[in-house]
PDB file of C-alpha atoms in Angstrom:
ATOM      1  CA  MET B   1     -25.879  99.214  87.637  1.00  0.00           C
ATOM      2  CA  ILE B   2     -24.242 101.985  89.650  1.00  0.00           C
ATOM      3  CA  ASN B   3     -20.609 101.967  90.576  1.00  0.00           C
ATOM      4  CA  PRO B   4     -19.381 102.088  94.233  1.00  0.00           C
ATOM      5  CA  ILE B   5     -18.447 105.757  94.049  1.00  0.00           C
ATOM      6  CA  GLU B   6     -21.878 106.700  92.789  1.00  0.00           C
ATOM      7  CA  GLN B   7     -23.451 104.492  95.455  1.00  0.00           C
ATOM      8  CA  GLU B   8     -21.460 106.254  98.160  1.00  0.00           C
ATOM      9  CA  LEU B   9     -22.421 109.619  96.742  1.00  0.00           C
ATOM     10  CA  ARG B  10     -26.090 108.677  96.831  1.00  0.00           C
ATOM     11  CA  GLU B  11     -25.825 107.479 100.420  1.00  0.00           C
ATOM     12  CA  HIS B  12     -24.062 110.694 101.373  1.00  0.00           C
ATOM     13  CA  GLU B  13     -26.830 112.734  99.745  1.00  0.00           C
ATOM     14  CA  ALA B  14     -29.479 110.697 101.556  1.00  0.00           C
ATOM     15  CA  ILE B  15     -27.778 111.285 104.915  1.00  0.00           C
ATOM     16  CA  GLN B  16     -27.435 114.977 104.141  1.00  0.00           C
ATOM     17  CA  LYS B  17     -31.152 115.179 103.340  1.00  0.00           C
ATOM     18  CA  ARG B  18     -32.019 113.584 106.674  1.00  0.00           C
ATOM     19  CA  MET B  19     -29.645 115.891 108.537  1.00  0.00           C
ATOM     20  CA  VAL B  20     -31.176 118.943 106.909  1.00  0.00           C
ATOM     21  CA  ALA B  21     -34.684 117.687 107.732  1.00  0.00           C
ATOM     22  CA  VAL B  22     -33.762 117.172 111.391  1.00  0.00           C
ATOM     23  CA  ALA B  23     -31.999 120.550 111.543  1.00  0.00           C
ATOM     24  CA  LYS B  24     -35.084 122.256 110.142  1.00  0.00           C
ATOM     25  CA  ARG B  25     -37.256 120.614 112.742  1.00  0.00           C
ATOM     26  CA  MET B  26     -34.803 121.626 115.465  1.00  0.00           C
ATOM     27  CA  LEU B  27     -34.976 125.225 114.270  1.00  0.00           C
ATOM     28  CA  GLU B  28     -38.763 125.138 114.230  1.00  0.00           C
ATOM     29  CA  SER B  29     -38.743 123.743 117.750  1.00  0.00           C
ATOM     30  CA  LYS B  30     -36.235 126.394 118.844  1.00  0.00           C
ATOM     31  CA  ARG B  31     -38.467 129.177 117.517  1.00  0.00           C
ATOM     32  CA  GLN B  32     -41.394 127.736 119.458  1.00  0.00           C
ATOM     33  CA  LEU B  33     -39.270 127.711 122.619  1.00  0.00           C
ATOM     34  CA  GLN B  34     -38.188 131.300 121.995  1.00  0.00           C
ATOM     35  CA  GLN B  35     -41.830 132.318 121.674  1.00  0.00           C
ATOM     36  CA  GLU B  36     -42.592 130.360 124.841  1.00  0.00           C
ATOM     37  CA  ILE B  37     -39.915 132.397 126.638  1.00  0.00           C
ATOM     38  CA  ARG B  38     -41.450 135.673 125.442  1.00  0.00           C
ATOM     39  CA  ASP B  39     -44.859 134.428 126.660  1.00  0.00           C
ATOM     40  CA  ASP B  40     -43.484 133.091 129.975  1.00  0.00           C
ATOM     41  CA  ILE B  41     -42.391 136.499 131.155  1.00  0.00           C
ATOM     42  CA  GLN B  42     -45.996 137.730 131.042  1.00  0.00           C
ATOM     43  CA  LYS B  43     -47.237 134.949 133.336  1.00  0.00           C
ATOM     44  CA  PRO B  44     -47.980 135.961 136.931  1.00  0.00           C
ATOM     45  CA  ASP B  45     -46.189 132.955 138.472  1.00  0.00           C
ATOM     46  CA  VAL B  46     -43.054 133.626 136.415  1.00  0.00           C
ATOM     47  CA  GLN B  47     -43.235 137.344 137.266  1.00  0.00           C
ATOM     48  CA  ALA B  48     -43.476 136.431 140.952  1.00  0.00           C
ATOM     49  CA  ALA B  49     -40.442 134.138 140.709  1.00  0.00           C
ATOM     50  CA  ILE B  50     -38.459 136.780 138.814  1.00  0.00           C
ATOM     51  CA  ASN B  51     -39.375 139.444 141.391  1.00  0.00           C
ATOM     52  CA  GLU B  52     -38.210 137.126 144.152  1.00  0.00           C
ATOM     53  CA  LEU B  53     -34.920 136.588 142.310  1.00  0.00           C
ATOM     54  CA  LYS B  54     -34.513 140.365 141.859  1.00  0.00           C
ATOM     55  CA  LYS B  55     -35.074 140.789 145.578  1.00  0.00           C
ATOM     56  CA  ARG B  56     -32.457 138.167 146.403  1.00  0.00           C
ATOM     57  CA  ASN B  57     -30.008 139.773 143.972  1.00  0.00           C
ATOM     58  CA  ALA B  58     -30.563 143.178 145.572  1.00  0.00           C
ATOM     59  CA  GLU B  59     -29.948 141.735 149.047  1.00  0.00           C
ATOM     60  CA  ARG B  60     -26.805 140.053 147.780  1.00  0.00           C
ATOM     61  CA  THR B  61     -25.566 143.361 146.334  1.00  0.00           C
ATOM     62  CA  GLU B  62     -26.312 145.192 149.581  1.00  0.00           C
ATOM     63  CA  LYS B  63     -24.301 142.633 151.499  1.00  0.00           C
ATOM     64  CA  GLY B  64     -21.476 143.079 148.989  1.00  0.00           C
ATOM     65  CA  VAL B  65     -21.481 139.388 148.097  1.00  0.00           C
TER      66      VAL B  65
ATOM     67  CA  MET M   1      -6.250 141.645 131.160  1.00  0.00           C
ATOM     68  CA  GLN M   2      -9.888 141.032 131.985  1.00  0.00           C
ATOM     69  CA  SER M   3     -10.376 139.132 135.234  1.00  0.00           C
ATOM     70  CA  VAL M   4     -12.487 135.992 135.203  1.00  0.00           C
ATOM     71  CA  PRO M   5     -15.462 136.192 137.559  1.00  0.00           C
ATOM     72  CA  LYS M   6     -15.476 133.530 140.248  1.00  0.00           C
ATOM     73  CA  ARG M   7     -19.188 133.007 140.505  1.00  0.00           C
ATOM     74  CA  GLY M   8     -22.221 133.282 138.290  1.00  0.00           C
ATOM     75  CA  TYR M   9     -25.528 135.029 138.730  1.00  0.00           C
ATOM     76  CA  GLU M  10     -28.015 133.425 141.021  1.00  0.00           C
ATOM     77  CA  TYR M  11     -30.561 131.462 139.012  1.00  0.00           C
ATOM     78  CA  ILE M  12     -33.947 129.886 139.584  1.00  0.00           C
ATOM     79  CA  PHE M  13     -35.466 126.706 138.229  1.00  0.00           C
ATOM     80  CA  LEU M  14     -38.957 127.506 137.002  1.00  0.00           C
ATOM     81  CA  GLY M  15     -39.608 123.900 136.029  1.00  0.00           C
ATOM     82  CA  GLY M  16     -42.305 122.981 133.552  1.00  0.00           C
ATOM     83  CA  GLU M  17     -42.198 120.332 130.863  1.00  0.00           C
ATOM     84  CA  ASN M  18     -39.335 122.149 129.157  1.00  0.00           C
ATOM     85  CA  ASN M  19     -37.163 122.484 132.281  1.00  0.00           C
ATOM     86  CA  THR M  20     -36.974 126.261 132.422  1.00  0.00           C
ATOM     87  CA  TYR M  21     -34.277 128.194 134.268  1.00  0.00           C
ATOM     88  CA  ALA M  22     -33.896 131.976 134.605  1.00  0.00           C
ATOM     89  CA  PHE M  23     -31.297 134.457 135.783  1.00  0.00           C
ATOM     90  CA  ILE M  24     -30.941 138.235 135.848  1.00  0.00           C
ATOM     91  CA  THR M  25     -27.765 140.107 134.974  1.00  0.00           C
ATOM     92  CA  ASP M  26     -26.350 143.164 136.761  1.00  0.00           C
ATOM     93  CA  GLN M  27     -27.941 145.240 134.021  1.00  0.00           C
ATOM     94  CA  GLN M  28     -31.337 143.707 134.797  1.00  0.00           C
ATOM     95  CA  VAL M  29     -31.489 141.701 131.584  1.00  0.00           C
ATOM     96  CA  ILE M  30     -33.546 138.575 132.199  1.00  0.00           C
ATOM     97  CA  TYR M  31     -32.423 135.388 130.477  1.00  0.00           C
ATOM     98  CA  GLU M  32     -34.380 132.160 130.266  1.00  0.00           C
ATOM     99  CA  LEU M  33     -32.982 128.763 129.381  1.00  0.00           C
ATOM    100  CA  LYS M  34     -34.982 125.722 128.411  1.00  0.00           C
ATOM    101  CA  PHE M  35     -34.110 122.063 128.019  1.00  0.00           C
ATOM    102  CA  LYS M  36     -36.897 120.511 125.976  1.00  0.00           C
ATOM    103  CA  PRO M  37     -37.191 116.712 125.884  1.00  0.00           C
ATOM    104  CA  SER M  38     -36.412 115.785 122.320  1.00  0.00           C
ATOM    105  CA  SER M  39     -36.953 112.188 121.344  1.00  0.00           C
ATOM    106  CA  TYR M  40     -37.114 112.693 117.560  1.00  0.00           C
ATOM    107  CA  ILE M  41     -33.475 113.707 117.213  1.00  0.00           C
ATOM    108  CA  PHE M  42     -32.373 110.128 117.695  1.00  0.00           C
ATOM    109  CA  GLY M  43     -35.195 108.714 115.627  1.00  0.00           C
ATOM    110  CA  ASN M  44     -37.517 108.003 118.581  1.00  0.00           C
ATOM    111  CA  GLN M  45     -35.376 104.966 119.314  1.00  0.00           C
ATOM    112  CA  PRO M  46     -33.986 103.994 122.709  1.00  0.00           C
ATOM    113  CA  PRO M  47     -31.574 104.206 124.419  1.00  0.00           C
ATOM    114  CA  PHE M  48     -30.925 107.931 123.939  1.00  0.00           C
ATOM    115  CA  THR M  49     -34.413 109.318 123.516  1.00  0.00           C
ATOM    116  CA  GLU M  50     -35.164 109.700 127.197  1.00  0.00           C
ATOM    117  CA  PHE M  51     -31.895 111.567 127.786  1.00  0.00           C
ATOM    118  CA  ALA M  52     -31.988 113.910 124.762  1.00  0.00           C
ATOM    119  CA  PHE M  53     -32.892 117.574 125.141  1.00  0.00           C
ATOM    120  CA  GLU M  54     -32.932 120.605 122.897  1.00  0.00           C
ATOM    121  CA  PHE M  55     -31.357 123.636 124.518  1.00  0.00           C
ATOM    122  CA  VAL M  56     -32.279 127.270 124.056  1.00  0.00           C
ATOM    123  CA  ILE M  57     -31.110 130.426 125.804  1.00  0.00           C
ATOM    124  CA  GLU M  58     -32.960 133.647 125.113  1.00  0.00           C
ATOM    125  CA  VAL M  59     -33.323 137.159 126.462  1.00  0.00           C
ATOM    126  CA  ALA M  60     -36.757 137.204 128.077  1.00  0.00           C
ATOM    127  CA  GLU M  61     -36.684 140.883 129.027  1.00  0.00           C
ATOM    128  CA  ASN M  62     -34.213 143.604 128.160  1.00  0.00           C
ATOM    129  CA  PRO M  63     -34.655 147.021 129.771  1.00  0.00           C
ATOM    130  CA  LEU M  64     -31.639 148.417 127.902  1.00  0.00           C
ATOM    131  CA  PRO M  65     -32.136 150.578 124.790  1.00  0.00           C
ATOM    132  CA  LYS M  66     -29.752 148.302 122.873  1.00  0.00           C
ATOM    133  CA  LEU M  67     -28.684 144.658 122.757  1.00  0.00           C
ATOM    134  CA  PRO M  68     -27.208 143.364 126.033  1.00  0.00           C
ATOM    135  CA  PRO M  69     -23.420 143.911 126.079  1.00  0.00           C
ATOM    136  CA  PRO M  70     -20.944 141.027 126.506  1.00  0.00           C
ATOM    137  CA  ASP M  71     -21.045 139.786 130.083  1.00  0.00           C
ATOM    138  CA  ALA M  72     -18.306 137.548 131.475  1.00  0.00           C
ATOM    139  CA  VAL M  73     -20.570 136.306 134.268  1.00  0.00           C
ATOM    140  CA  ILE M  74     -23.005 134.648 131.856  1.00  0.00           C
ATOM    141  CA  PRO M  75     -20.719 131.692 130.929  1.00  0.00           C
ATOM    142  CA  ILE M  76     -20.125 130.980 134.632  1.00  0.00           C
ATOM    143  CA  THR M  77     -23.872 131.073 135.207  1.00  0.00           C
ATOM    144  CA  LEU M  78     -24.414 128.733 132.280  1.00  0.00           C
ATOM    145  CA  VAL M  79     -22.040 126.167 133.707  1.00  0.00           C
ATOM    146  CA  SER M  80     -23.810 126.309 137.070  1.00  0.00           C
ATOM    147  CA  ILE M  81     -27.122 125.637 135.328  1.00  0.00           C
ATOM    148  CA  PHE M  82     -25.576 122.861 133.222  1.00  0.00           C
ATOM    149  CA  ASN M  83     -24.142 121.297 136.369  1.00  0.00           C
ATOM    150  CA  ASP M  84     -27.607 121.343 137.854  1.00  0.00           C
ATOM    151  CA  PHE M  85     -29.366 119.995 134.774  1.00  0.00           C
ATOM    152  CA  PHE M  86     -26.834 117.296 133.901  1.00  0.00           C
ATOM    153  CA  SER M  87     -27.381 115.375 137.117  1.00  0.00           C
ATOM    154  CA  LEU M  88     -27.685 112.209 135.035  1.00  0.00           C
ATOM    155  CA  LYS M  89     -24.461 111.439 133.229  1.00  0.00           C
ATOM    156  CA  GLU M  90     -26.383 110.016 130.231  1.00  0.00           C
ATOM    157  CA  THR M  91     -27.951 113.421 129.475  1.00  0.00           C
ATOM    158  CA  VAL M  92     -27.366 114.738 125.966  1.00  0.00           C
ATOM    159  CA  VAL M  93     -28.131 118.308 124.966  1.00  0.00           C
ATOM    160  CA  VAL M  94     -28.455 119.439 121.382  1.00  0.00           C
ATOM    161  CA  TYR M  95     -28.094 123.065 120.376  1.00  0.00           C
ATOM    162  CA  ILE M  96     -28.751 124.692 117.018  1.00  0.00           C
ATOM    163  CA  CYS M  97     -28.044 128.272 115.992  1.00  0.00           C
ATOM    164  CA  GLU M  98     -30.801 130.318 114.386  1.00  0.00           C
ATOM    165  CA  ASN M  99     -29.911 130.847 110.732  1.00  0.00           C
ATOM    166  CA  ALA M 100     -32.864 132.821 109.365  1.00  0.00           C
ATOM    167  CA  ASP M 101     -31.057 136.170 109.487  1.00  0.00           C
ATOM    168  CA  GLY M 102     -27.691 134.928 108.237  1.00  0.00           C
ATOM    169  CA  HIS M 103     -25.980 135.323 111.629  1.00  0.00           C
ATOM    170  CA  ALA M 104     -25.785 131.655 112.568  1.00  0.00           C
ATOM    171  CA  LYS M 105     -21.994 131.603 112.288  1.00  0.00           C
ATOM    172  CA  ALA M 106     -21.651 134.534 114.704  1.00  0.00           C
ATOM    173  CA  ARG M 107     -24.063 132.883 117.150  1.00  0.00           C
ATOM    174  CA  ASN M 108     -22.082 129.665 116.935  1.00  0.00           C
ATOM    175  CA  ARG M 109     -18.874 131.578 117.661  1.00  0.00           C
ATOM    176  CA  LYS M 110     -20.460 133.262 120.694  1.00  0.00           C
ATOM    177  CA  PHE M 111     -21.851 130.009 122.043  1.00  0.00           C
ATOM    178  CA  THR M 112     -18.461 128.354 121.612  1.00  0.00           C
ATOM    179  CA  GLN M 113     -16.789 131.278 123.439  1.00  0.00           C
ATOM    180  CA  TRP M 114     -19.244 130.899 126.307  1.00  0.00           C
ATOM    181  CA  PHE M 115     -18.573 127.196 126.419  1.00  0.00           C
ATOM    182  CA  GLU M 116     -14.798 127.682 126.416  1.00  0.00           C
ATOM    183  CA  GLN M 117     -14.959 130.361 129.124  1.00  0.00           C
ATOM    184  CA  ALA M 118     -17.159 128.192 131.286  1.00  0.00           C
ATOM    185  CA  LYS M 119     -14.791 125.209 131.445  1.00  0.00           C
ATOM    186  CA  ILE M 120     -14.234 125.626 135.136  1.00  0.00           C
ATOM    187  CA  GLY M 121     -17.294 123.948 136.519  1.00  0.00           C
ATOM    188  CA  ARG M 122     -17.731 121.057 138.885  1.00  0.00           C
ATOM    189  CA  LEU M 123     -18.465 118.705 136.009  1.00  0.00           C
ATOM    190  CA  SER M 124     -16.601 118.479 132.744  1.00  0.00           C
ATOM    191  CA  PHE M 125     -18.473 118.701 129.491  1.00  0.00           C
ATOM    192  CA  VAL M 126     -17.597 118.065 125.897  1.00  0.00           C
ATOM    193  CA  LYS M 127     -19.104 119.763 122.892  1.00  0.00           C
ATOM    194  CA  PHE M 128     -19.136 118.242 119.426  1.00  0.00           C
ATOM    195  CA  ASP M 129     -19.920 120.608 116.584  1.00  0.00           C
ATOM    196  CA  TYR M 130     -21.658 119.525 113.410  1.00  0.00           C
ATOM    197  CA  HIS M 131     -21.838 122.100 110.644  1.00  0.00           C
ATOM    198  CA  PHE M 132     -23.613 121.038 107.505  1.00  0.00           C
ATOM    199  CA  GLY M 133     -25.969 122.224 104.840  1.00  0.00           C
ATOM    200  CA  THR M 134     -26.831 122.617 101.235  1.00  0.00           C
ATOM    201  CA  ALA M 135     -26.039 125.244  98.661  1.00  0.00           C
ATOM    202  CA  THR M 136     -28.828 127.419 100.073  1.00  0.00           C
ATOM    203  CA  GLU M 137     -28.964 126.612 103.794  1.00  0.00           C
ATOM    204  CA  PHE M 138     -26.332 126.018 106.418  1.00  0.00           C
ATOM    205  CA  PHE M 139     -26.758 124.738 109.960  1.00  0.00           C
ATOM    206  CA  TYR M 140     -24.591 124.995 113.057  1.00  0.00           C
ATOM    207  CA  THR M 141     -25.439 122.315 115.593  1.00  0.00           C
ATOM    208  CA  SER M 142     -23.695 121.094 118.734  1.00  0.00           C
ATOM    209  CA  LEU M 143     -23.984 118.074 120.971  1.00  0.00           C
ATOM    210  CA  ILE M 144     -23.099 118.608 124.624  1.00  0.00           C
ATOM    211  CA  MET M 145     -22.457 115.773 127.050  1.00  0.00           C
ATOM    212  CA  ARG M 146     -20.766 115.100 130.319  1.00  0.00           C
ATOM    213  CA  ILE M 147     -17.286 113.781 129.759  1.00  0.00           C
ATOM    214  CA  ASP M 148     -18.225 110.661 131.726  1.00  0.00           C
ATOM    215  CA  ASN M 149     -21.274 109.851 129.601  1.00  0.00           C
ATOM    216  CA  PRO M 150     -20.987 106.062 129.217  1.00  0.00           C
ATOM    217  CA  ARG M 151     -22.738 106.153 125.841  1.00  0.00           C
ATOM    218  CA  MET M 152     -20.760 108.968 124.286  1.00  0.00           C
ATOM    219  CA  ALA M 153     -19.475 107.019 121.283  1.00  0.00           C
ATOM    220  CA  ASP M 154     -22.920 105.615 120.494  1.00  0.00           C
ATOM    221  CA  VAL M 155     -24.545 109.018 120.832  1.00  0.00           C
ATOM    222  CA  ILE M 156     -22.050 110.536 118.412  1.00  0.00           C
ATOM    223  CA  THR M 157     -22.564 107.754 115.894  1.00  0.00           C
ATOM    224  CA  SER M 158     -26.330 108.062 116.176  1.00  0.00           C
ATOM    225  CA  PHE M 159     -26.267 111.809 115.775  1.00  0.00           C
ATOM    226  CA  GLN M 160     -24.037 111.550 112.750  1.00  0.00           C
ATOM    227  CA  LYS M 161     -26.478 109.170 111.152  1.00  0.00           C
ATOM    228  CA  LEU M 162     -29.244 111.475 112.333  1.00  0.00           C
ATOM    229  CA  SER M 163     -31.792 108.785 112.725  1.00  0.00           C
ATOM    230  CA  VAL M 164     -32.051 106.522 109.766  1.00  0.00           C
ATOM    231  CA  ASP M 165     -35.671 105.973 110.723  1.00  0.00           C
ATOM    232  CA  TYR M 166     -36.436 109.670 110.609  1.00  0.00           C
ATOM    233  CA  LYS M 167     -39.184 110.051 108.070  1.00  0.00           C
ATOM    234  CA  ASN M 168     -41.962 112.273 109.271  1.00  0.00           C
ATOM    235  CA  PRO M 169     -40.900 115.533 110.921  1.00  0.00           C
ATOM    236  CA  GLU M 170     -44.401 116.039 112.322  1.00  0.00           C
ATOM    237  CA  LYS M 171     -44.255 112.958 114.522  1.00  0.00           C
TER     238      LYS M 171
END
């Protein structure tokens, strides 16, 4: 039979394991999103939207906004 | 003393399943932000799953020969985008710092600085940091919510437990 302190320690370790597992999955997901961002910029529709934004920014600068 | 910019860069919403936004700095550095729906974080259990998103901000294109320098307009831009994305007060965003190169702590510090600098938006946000790990790995995570999120306490409790039902990371 385990004592309460040991029980609490085991529960803490179990929670920590779950947290680490979730964190690892979050990191994996983040890396996929980062790759998606690098791929996005090559897409024609994204390029078109970015060019439009650049144009708007340039107009804004010209107007001194 | 450095003056605080009053407005951010103009941004665009590119949409998509991961809710992509983009903006361009004065130095022509293009940043993209994504808010990916993320049901697994809360163990695929309602009520938070439909409001949970993973957040990432990344340089999409950098024409400079070095890393982009600090830019005080970026935090203001971030808060504008957050204001736009957090239209539902139940929205919860989770952020994790990359730790593969050992610079997670520095990234966490920078993200926190951005967050602190940006506390002038239309909406008010709160950020809860959770730093944890093992002897070999350490993780810096944050939960971001609107201050008026009616489920804030439950979200925090659930995140702390990190989904008791979480078993298979592939699902």
